């Protein structure tokens, strides 16, 4: 299931970002908060409510599988997409990307851009499968 970000999700999303990206690439807490709160941005969270047993205190518990932060405008922008290692290659990233693209399109974005490291071959392959292409590269 894909849902909107809730403030209680933040620490889990930050830890996931630390797990998904190497030091220096992963966002600090202030950076991630900035992008999530940035005017015109939205964060979608992929959850699987079936992986965690509910309790009487908390009848609906969810296991966060991944998230995406995007920013709207004439050209939408994917800030980050993170999927926990245990949930990769299960369609979670594709669902997040599709939902974000749909929301960006509904908000008036005509195209979507993003950045990926040139040595992140898995990310480049993922984006290529979803119709993205390399427009230019930047040093470092």
C-alpha atoms as a PDB file:
ATOM      1  CA  UNK A   1       0.000   0.000   0.000  1.00  0.00           C
ATOM      2  CA  UNK A   2       1.227   3.515  -0.793  1.00  0.00           C
ATOM      3  CA  UNK A   3       0.241   6.301   1.587  1.00  0.00           C
ATOM      4  CA  UNK A   4       1.250   9.839   2.459  1.00  0.00           C
ATOM      5  CA  UNK A   5       4.061  10.513   4.918  1.00  0.00           C
ATOM      6  CA  UNK A   6       3.176  10.938   8.593  1.00  0.00           C
ATOM      7  CA  UNK A   7       5.514  12.839  10.947  1.00  0.00           C
ATOM      8  CA  UNK A   8       5.931   9.675  13.067  1.00  0.00           C
ATOM      9  CA  UNK A   9       7.542   8.003  10.020  1.00  0.00           C
ATOM     10  CA  UNK A  10      10.530  10.345   9.974  1.00  0.00           C
ATOM     11  CA  UNK A  11      13.054   8.400  12.077  1.00  0.00           C
ATOM     12  CA  UNK A  12      12.321   5.173  10.209  1.00  0.00           C
ATOM     13  CA  UNK A  13      12.737   6.923   6.848  1.00  0.00           C
ATOM     14  CA  UNK A  14      15.985   8.553   7.939  1.00  0.00           C
ATOM     15  CA  UNK A  15      17.404   5.203   9.143  1.00  0.00           C
ATOM     16  CA  UNK A  16      16.357   3.620   5.842  1.00  0.00           C
ATOM     17  CA  UNK A  17      18.147   6.367   3.909  1.00  0.00           C
ATOM     18  CA  UNK A  18      21.289   5.689   5.949  1.00  0.00           C
ATOM     19  CA  UNK A  19      21.001   2.004   5.055  1.00  0.00           C
ATOM     20  CA  UNK A  20      20.329   2.638   1.359  1.00  0.00           C
ATOM     21  CA  UNK A  21      23.106   5.129   0.630  1.00  0.00           C
ATOM     22  CA  UNK A  22      26.761   5.398   1.643  1.00  0.00           C
ATOM     23  CA  UNK A  23      28.011   8.028   4.033  1.00  0.00           C
ATOM     24  CA  UNK A  24      28.314  11.352   2.266  1.00  0.00           C
ATOM     25  CA  UNK A  25      25.447  10.458  -0.075  1.00  0.00           C
ATOM     26  CA  UNK A  26      22.810   9.605   2.550  1.00  0.00           C
ATOM     27  CA  UNK A  27      20.974  12.621   3.906  1.00  0.00           C
ATOM     28  CA  UNK A  28      21.559  14.013   7.376  1.00  0.00           C
ATOM     29  CA  UNK A  29      18.428  14.395   9.504  1.00  0.00           C
ATOM     30  CA  UNK A  30      18.235  18.166   8.853  1.00  0.00           C
ATOM     31  CA  UNK A  31      18.651  17.634   5.079  1.00  0.00           C
ATOM     32  CA  UNK A  32      15.949  14.975   4.885  1.00  0.00           C
ATOM     33  CA  UNK A  33      13.585  17.107   6.997  1.00  0.00           C
ATOM     34  CA  UNK A  34      14.241  20.053   4.690  1.00  0.00           C
ATOM     35  CA  UNK A  35      13.323  18.093   1.563  1.00  0.00           C
ATOM     36  CA  UNK A  36      10.242  16.499   3.138  1.00  0.00           C
ATOM     37  CA  UNK A  37       8.983  19.886   4.364  1.00  0.00           C
ATOM     38  CA  UNK A  38      10.012  21.885   1.281  1.00  0.00           C
ATOM     39  CA  UNK A  39       7.147  23.868  -0.221  1.00  0.00           C
ATOM     40  CA  UNK A  40       5.630  21.924  -3.114  1.00  0.00           C
ATOM     41  CA  UNK A  41       7.158  18.615  -2.092  1.00  0.00           C
ATOM     42  CA  UNK A  42       5.450  15.429  -0.972  1.00  0.00           C
ATOM     43  CA  UNK A  43       6.589  12.144   0.494  1.00  0.00           C
ATOM     44  CA  UNK A  44       4.946   8.812  -0.217  1.00  0.00           C
ATOM     45  CA  UNK A  45       5.551   5.738   1.924  1.00  0.00           C
ATOM     46  CA  UNK A  46       5.183   2.089   0.889  1.00  0.00           C
ATOM     47  CA  UNK A  47       3.903  -0.067   3.731  1.00  0.00           C
ATOM     48  CA  UNK A  48       2.943  -3.673   4.253  1.00  0.00           C
ATOM     49  CA  UNK A  49       0.469  -3.962   7.093  1.00  0.00           C
ATOM     50  CA  UNK A  50       0.512  -7.764   6.866  1.00  0.00           C
ATOM     51  CA  UNK A  51       4.146  -8.130   8.015  1.00  0.00           C
ATOM     52  CA  UNK A  52       3.560  -6.974  11.601  1.00  0.00           C
ATOM     53  CA  UNK A  53       1.110  -8.400  14.092  1.00  0.00           C
ATOM     54  CA  UNK A  54      -1.319  -5.774  15.406  1.00  0.00           C
ATOM     55  CA  UNK A  55      -1.714  -5.230  19.135  1.00  0.00           C
ATOM     56  CA  UNK A  56      -4.674  -4.045  21.202  1.00  0.00           C
ATOM     57  CA  UNK A  57      -2.874  -0.763  21.860  1.00  0.00           C
ATOM     58  CA  UNK A  58      -2.041  -0.242  18.184  1.00  0.00           C
ATOM     59  CA  UNK A  59      -4.580  -2.147  16.064  1.00  0.00           C
ATOM     60  CA  UNK A  60      -2.904  -1.244  12.757  1.00  0.00           C
ATOM     61  CA  UNK A  61       0.846  -1.593  12.566  1.00  0.00           C
ATOM     62  CA  UNK A  62       2.678  -1.142   9.327  1.00  0.00           C
ATOM     63  CA  UNK A  63       6.062  -2.245   8.120  1.00  0.00           C
ATOM     64  CA  UNK A  64       7.613   0.542   6.041  1.00  0.00           C
ATOM     65  CA  UNK A  65       9.185  -0.910   2.903  1.00  0.00           C
ATOM     66  CA  UNK A  66      10.325   2.265   1.183  1.00  0.00           C
ATOM     67  CA  UNK A  67       9.625   5.904   0.442  1.00  0.00           C
ATOM     68  CA  UNK A  68       9.964   8.598  -2.190  1.00  0.00           C
ATOM     69  CA  UNK A  69      10.327  12.355  -1.831  1.00  0.00           C
ATOM     70  CA  UNK A  70       9.313  14.438  -4.841  1.00  0.00           C
ATOM     71  CA  UNK A  71       8.884  18.094  -5.627  1.00  0.00           C
ATOM     72  CA  UNK A  72       6.356  19.507  -8.077  1.00  0.00           C
ATOM     73  CA  UNK A  73       6.628  22.240 -10.665  1.00  0.00           C
ATOM     74  CA  UNK A  74       6.647  22.437 -14.476  1.00  0.00           C
ATOM     75  CA  UNK A  75       9.421  19.856 -14.253  1.00  0.00           C
ATOM     76  CA  UNK A  76       8.852  17.571 -11.283  1.00  0.00           C
ATOM     77  CA  UNK A  77      11.858  16.346  -9.369  1.00  0.00           C
ATOM     78  CA  UNK A  78      12.490  13.070  -7.571  1.00  0.00           C
ATOM     79  CA  UNK A  79      14.611  14.010  -4.562  1.00  0.00           C
ATOM     80  CA  UNK A  80      15.165  10.459  -3.342  1.00  0.00           C
ATOM     81  CA  UNK A  81      13.679   7.011  -3.590  1.00  0.00           C
ATOM     82  CA  UNK A  82      14.661   4.469  -0.948  1.00  0.00           C
ATOM     83  CA  UNK A  83      13.609   0.836  -0.662  1.00  0.00           C
ATOM     84  CA  UNK A  84      14.814  -1.326   2.197  1.00  0.00           C
ATOM     85  CA  UNK A  85      17.204  -4.048   1.009  1.00  0.00           C
ATOM     86  CA  UNK A  86      14.770  -6.780   2.109  1.00  0.00           C
ATOM     87  CA  UNK A  87      12.056  -5.356  -0.162  1.00  0.00           C
ATOM     88  CA  UNK A  88      14.027  -4.706  -3.329  1.00  0.00           C
ATOM     89  CA  UNK A  89      13.121  -6.443  -6.590  1.00  0.00           C
ATOM     90  CA  UNK A  90       9.503  -6.812  -5.415  1.00  0.00           C
ATOM     91  CA  UNK A  91       8.023  -3.834  -7.253  1.00  0.00           C
ATOM     92  CA  UNK A  92       8.045  -1.460  -4.279  1.00  0.00           C
ATOM     93  CA  UNK A  93      10.252   1.119  -6.006  1.00  0.00           C
ATOM     94  CA  UNK A  94       8.189   0.898  -9.183  1.00  0.00           C
ATOM     95  CA  UNK A  95       4.963   1.481  -7.239  1.00  0.00           C
ATOM     96  CA  UNK A  96       6.456   4.454  -5.428  1.00  0.00           C
ATOM     97  CA  UNK A  97       7.766   5.974  -8.652  1.00  0.00           C
ATOM     98  CA  UNK A  98       4.459   5.444 -10.499  1.00  0.00           C
ATOM     99  CA  UNK A  99       2.457   7.014  -7.666  1.00  0.00           C
ATOM    100  CA  UNK A 100       4.818   9.991  -7.494  1.00  0.00           C
ATOM    101  CA  UNK A 101       4.697  10.484 -11.275  1.00  0.00           C
ATOM    102  CA  UNK A 102       0.882  10.337 -11.183  1.00  0.00           C
ATOM    103  CA  UNK A 103       0.758  12.947  -8.435  1.00  0.00           C
ATOM    104  CA  UNK A 104       3.268  15.183 -10.227  1.00  0.00           C
ATOM    105  CA  UNK A 105       1.289  14.909 -13.468  1.00  0.00           C
ATOM    106  CA  UNK A 106      -1.963  15.787 -11.651  1.00  0.00           C
ATOM    107  CA  UNK A 107      -0.219  18.847 -10.179  1.00  0.00           C
ATOM    108  CA  UNK A 108       0.828  20.049 -13.647  1.00  0.00           C
ATOM    109  CA  UNK A 109       4.347  18.684 -14.071  1.00  0.00           C
ATOM    110  CA  UNK A 110       5.090  17.944 -17.734  1.00  0.00           C
ATOM    111  CA  UNK A 111       8.316  16.022 -17.130  1.00  0.00           C
ATOM    112  CA  UNK A 112      10.287  14.595 -14.229  1.00  0.00           C
ATOM    113  CA  UNK A 113      13.976  14.874 -13.456  1.00  0.00           C
ATOM    114  CA  UNK A 114      16.264  13.266 -10.924  1.00  0.00           C
ATOM    115  CA  UNK A 115      19.904  12.657 -10.163  1.00  0.00           C
ATOM    116  CA  UNK A 116      21.670   9.338  -9.734  1.00  0.00           C
ATOM    117  CA  UNK A 117      25.347   8.592  -9.276  1.00  0.00           C
ATOM    118  CA  UNK A 118      26.946   7.381 -12.513  1.00  0.00           C
ATOM    119  CA  UNK A 119      28.389   4.393 -10.659  1.00  0.00           C
ATOM    120  CA  UNK A 120      24.998   3.369  -9.218  1.00  0.00           C
ATOM    121  CA  UNK A 121      24.265   0.886 -11.976  1.00  0.00           C
ATOM    122  CA  UNK A 122      21.232  -0.619 -10.235  1.00  0.00           C
ATOM    123  CA  UNK A 123      19.570   2.804  -9.968  1.00  0.00           C
ATOM    124  CA  UNK A 124      20.438   3.694 -13.553  1.00  0.00           C
ATOM    125  CA  UNK A 125      18.986   0.401 -14.772  1.00  0.00           C
ATOM    126  CA  UNK A 126      15.840   0.937 -12.670  1.00  0.00           C
ATOM    127  CA  UNK A 127      15.268   4.418 -14.069  1.00  0.00           C
ATOM    128  CA  UNK A 128      15.969   3.303 -17.637  1.00  0.00           C
ATOM    129  CA  UNK A 129      13.322   0.559 -17.279  1.00  0.00           C
ATOM    130  CA  UNK A 130      10.887   3.318 -16.273  1.00  0.00           C
ATOM    131  CA  UNK A 131      11.578   5.474 -19.321  1.00  0.00           C
ATOM    132  CA  UNK A 132      14.220   7.813 -17.893  1.00  0.00           C
ATOM    133  CA  UNK A 133      17.387   8.639 -19.783  1.00  0.00           C
ATOM    134  CA  UNK A 134      20.657  10.385 -19.068  1.00  0.00           C
ATOM    135  CA  UNK A 135      20.470  14.017 -20.144  1.00  0.00           C
ATOM    136  CA  UNK A 136      23.789  15.197 -18.740  1.00  0.00           C
ATOM    137  CA  UNK A 137      26.394  14.399 -16.106  1.00  0.00           C
ATOM    138  CA  UNK A 138      27.971  16.642 -13.505  1.00  0.00           C
ATOM    139  CA  UNK A 139      31.472  16.268 -12.071  1.00  0.00           C
ATOM    140  CA  UNK A 140      31.662  14.737  -8.612  1.00  0.00           C
END
